[in-house]
XYZ file of C-alpha atoms in Angstrom:
198
model
C 8.522 14.167 -27.854
C 5.525 15.912 -25.973
C 7.963 17.189 -23.213
C 10.131 18.659 -25.975
C 6.939 20.577 -27.408
C 5.721 21.734 -23.801
C 9.011 23.146 -23.235
C 9.095 25.075 -26.526
C 5.579 26.052 -26.027
C 6.705 27.690 -22.548
C 9.794 29.183 -24.307
C 7.693 30.869 -26.760
C 5.105 32.373 -24.383
C 6.173 35.638 -22.134
C 3.825 34.283 -19.512
C 2.044 30.970 -19.251
C 0.844 29.525 -22.468
C -2.815 29.415 -23.066
C -4.988 26.428 -22.205
C -6.113 26.220 -25.977
C -2.448 25.381 -27.004
C -1.591 23.270 -23.952
C -4.759 20.873 -23.875
C -3.996 19.245 -27.500
C -0.263 18.491 -26.371
C -1.327 16.951 -22.920
C -4.391 14.812 -24.664
C -1.772 13.400 -27.136
C -1.439 10.175 -25.316
C -4.660 10.274 -23.458
C -7.290 7.776 -24.577
C -10.802 9.391 -25.331
C -12.274 7.609 -22.385
C -10.317 7.023 -19.257
C -11.414 4.111 -16.918
C -10.109 2.857 -13.591
C -7.905 0.246 -15.232
C -5.975 2.832 -17.108
C -5.352 5.068 -14.268
C -4.286 1.944 -12.196
C -1.982 0.738 -14.790
C -0.389 4.035 -15.565
C 0.041 4.811 -11.882
C 1.706 1.721 -11.140
C 4.056 2.243 -14.419
C 4.742 5.714 -13.336
C 5.621 4.415 -9.705
C 7.890 1.676 -11.038
C 9.897 4.425 -13.156
C 10.047 6.777 -10.117
C 11.552 3.755 -7.738
C 14.062 2.769 -10.402
C 15.103 6.218 -11.032
C 15.531 6.631 -7.195
C 17.483 3.338 -7.053
C 19.882 4.522 -9.879
C 20.572 7.555 -7.722
C 20.977 5.654 -4.365
C 18.013 7.635 -3.038
C 15.560 4.318 -2.475
C 17.092 3.232 0.857
C 14.494 5.089 2.826
C 11.252 3.540 4.464
C 8.857 6.442 3.341
C 10.013 5.796 -0.251
C 9.108 2.308 -0.026
C 5.927 2.677 1.738
C 4.588 4.991 -1.079
C 5.425 2.466 -3.449
C 4.032 -0.298 -1.475
C 0.825 1.713 -1.207
C 0.585 2.132 -5.163
C 1.024 -1.528 -5.495
C -1.623 -2.210 -2.903
C -4.201 0.223 -4.230
C -3.417 -1.449 -8.094
C -4.621 -4.778 -6.546
C -1.879 -7.022 -7.398
C -1.782 -8.925 -4.178
C 0.964 -11.470 -4.783
C 3.119 -8.791 -5.861
C 2.439 -6.590 -3.255
C 3.207 -9.250 -0.670
C 6.489 -10.087 -2.463
C 7.640 -6.604 -2.516
C 6.880 -6.414 1.495
C 8.660 -9.562 2.102
C 11.926 -8.921 -0.114
C 12.478 -5.440 -1.133
C 12.544 -4.117 2.387
C 15.061 -6.577 3.658
C 17.255 -6.229 0.378
C 17.786 -2.787 1.319
C 18.237 -3.511 4.970
C 15.038 -1.533 6.211
C 12.470 -2.588 8.744
C 8.704 -2.371 7.558
C 6.902 -0.294 10.125
C 3.022 -0.133 10.881
C 2.079 1.902 7.621
C 3.633 -0.897 5.644
C 1.888 -3.503 7.619
C -1.339 -1.585 7.441
C -1.213 -1.338 3.631
C -0.947 -5.017 3.106
C -3.823 -5.762 5.732
C -6.110 -3.188 4.226
C -5.242 -4.599 0.691
C -5.989 -8.332 1.732
C -9.214 -7.217 3.790
C -10.374 -5.191 0.672
C -10.021 -8.301 -1.485
C -11.811 -10.549 0.852
C -8.589 -12.434 2.029
C -9.276 -12.601 5.595
C -7.261 -15.781 5.989
C -4.254 -14.104 4.322
C -4.507 -11.314 6.411
C -4.297 -13.309 9.714
C -1.429 -15.431 7.997
C 0.480 -11.991 7.246
C -0.491 -10.924 10.810
C 1.306 -14.082 12.222
C 4.289 -13.424 10.175
C 4.613 -9.817 11.300
C 4.452 -11.008 14.794
C 6.749 -13.782 14.642
C 8.899 -13.517 11.540
C 11.351 -16.213 12.936
C 8.492 -19.055 12.182
C 8.989 -18.240 8.617
C 12.066 -19.362 6.495
C 12.959 -16.761 3.905
C 16.208 -16.390 2.070
C 17.498 -13.855 4.266
C 17.533 -16.129 7.347
C 21.266 -16.892 6.444
C 22.201 -13.458 6.491
C 23.872 -12.551 9.817
C 23.746 -8.770 9.410
C 19.928 -8.693 9.046
C 16.812 -9.852 10.913
C 13.201 -8.830 10.722
C 12.102 -7.565 14.122
C 8.844 -8.851 15.441
C 6.019 -6.300 15.521
C 2.641 -5.780 16.539
C -0.280 -4.505 14.087
C -1.506 -0.973 15.151
C -5.082 -0.324 15.884
C -6.096 0.832 12.297
C -5.132 -2.281 11.089
C -7.185 -4.618 13.591
C -10.086 -2.076 13.020
C -10.027 -3.032 9.254
C -10.104 -6.915 10.111
C -12.816 -6.235 12.912
C -15.030 -4.169 10.540
C -14.737 -6.913 7.708
C -15.591 -9.937 10.369
C -18.561 -7.725 11.483
C -19.952 -6.844 7.905
C -19.728 -10.576 7.133
C -21.471 -11.285 10.452
C -18.744 -13.347 11.988
C -19.211 -11.841 15.308
C -16.982 -14.456 17.149
C -13.924 -13.581 14.754
C -14.555 -9.859 15.410
C -14.769 -10.136 19.263
C -11.662 -12.165 19.288
C -9.557 -9.584 17.198
C -11.233 -6.750 19.390
C -10.082 -8.630 22.643
C -6.777 -9.132 21.296
C -6.452 -5.210 20.157
C -7.480 -4.146 23.592
C -4.977 -6.550 25.256
C -2.042 -5.268 23.107
C -2.794 -1.535 22.719
C -4.982 -0.895 25.968
C -8.160 0.559 23.911
C -10.483 -0.373 21.168
C -10.734 0.927 17.555
C -13.087 3.595 16.565
C -16.668 3.796 16.654
C -16.983 2.724 12.786
C -15.333 -0.565 13.602
C -17.528 -1.350 16.655
C -21.041 -0.052 15.281
C -21.925 -3.301 13.462
C -20.617 -5.418 16.288
C -23.080 -3.673 18.803
C -25.995 -4.111 16.191
C -24.957 -7.781 15.943
C -25.077 -8.323 19.716
C -28.325 -6.627 20.200
C -30.230 -9.424 17.767
């Protein structure tokens, strides 16, 4: 295998092997042209392998590990797979998703122009008791209601402003200020200001 060849190359060298010998080994499985789809697919495949290995060793019961895997899924663009992972895998391991988990989902949905799904997800985060899941019968686990953080609100506000949906943007802005006591950063508000001046 390629790993064995690399190991042998390092074993034969007194210091580090030369790049002239390393590059052909490293390029064995890499296509001539690497596009975004190849990188996304290989990244998702490697993340699944890492998570499976961690689960085998009992090390995956950590919210940080789950969040990083969720971020890989969200950046790969599989909306249904990512939502399913968020809804089930945290609960299977007895973990509560946190603001980072929710923000990864909101940003993914907004980036893919799925604001209605983002708002539905927001409602589920704020009141999970309104949604029936397979874990409702489990007396040992229940999802705690959470509020979205300011960065999640900023993503939705900015999206609404760029779509020139001023009413939705202002409602989300008002809700954000009521919950957190302050507005998101200037990037989220710049477009709203220009729309209000028209």
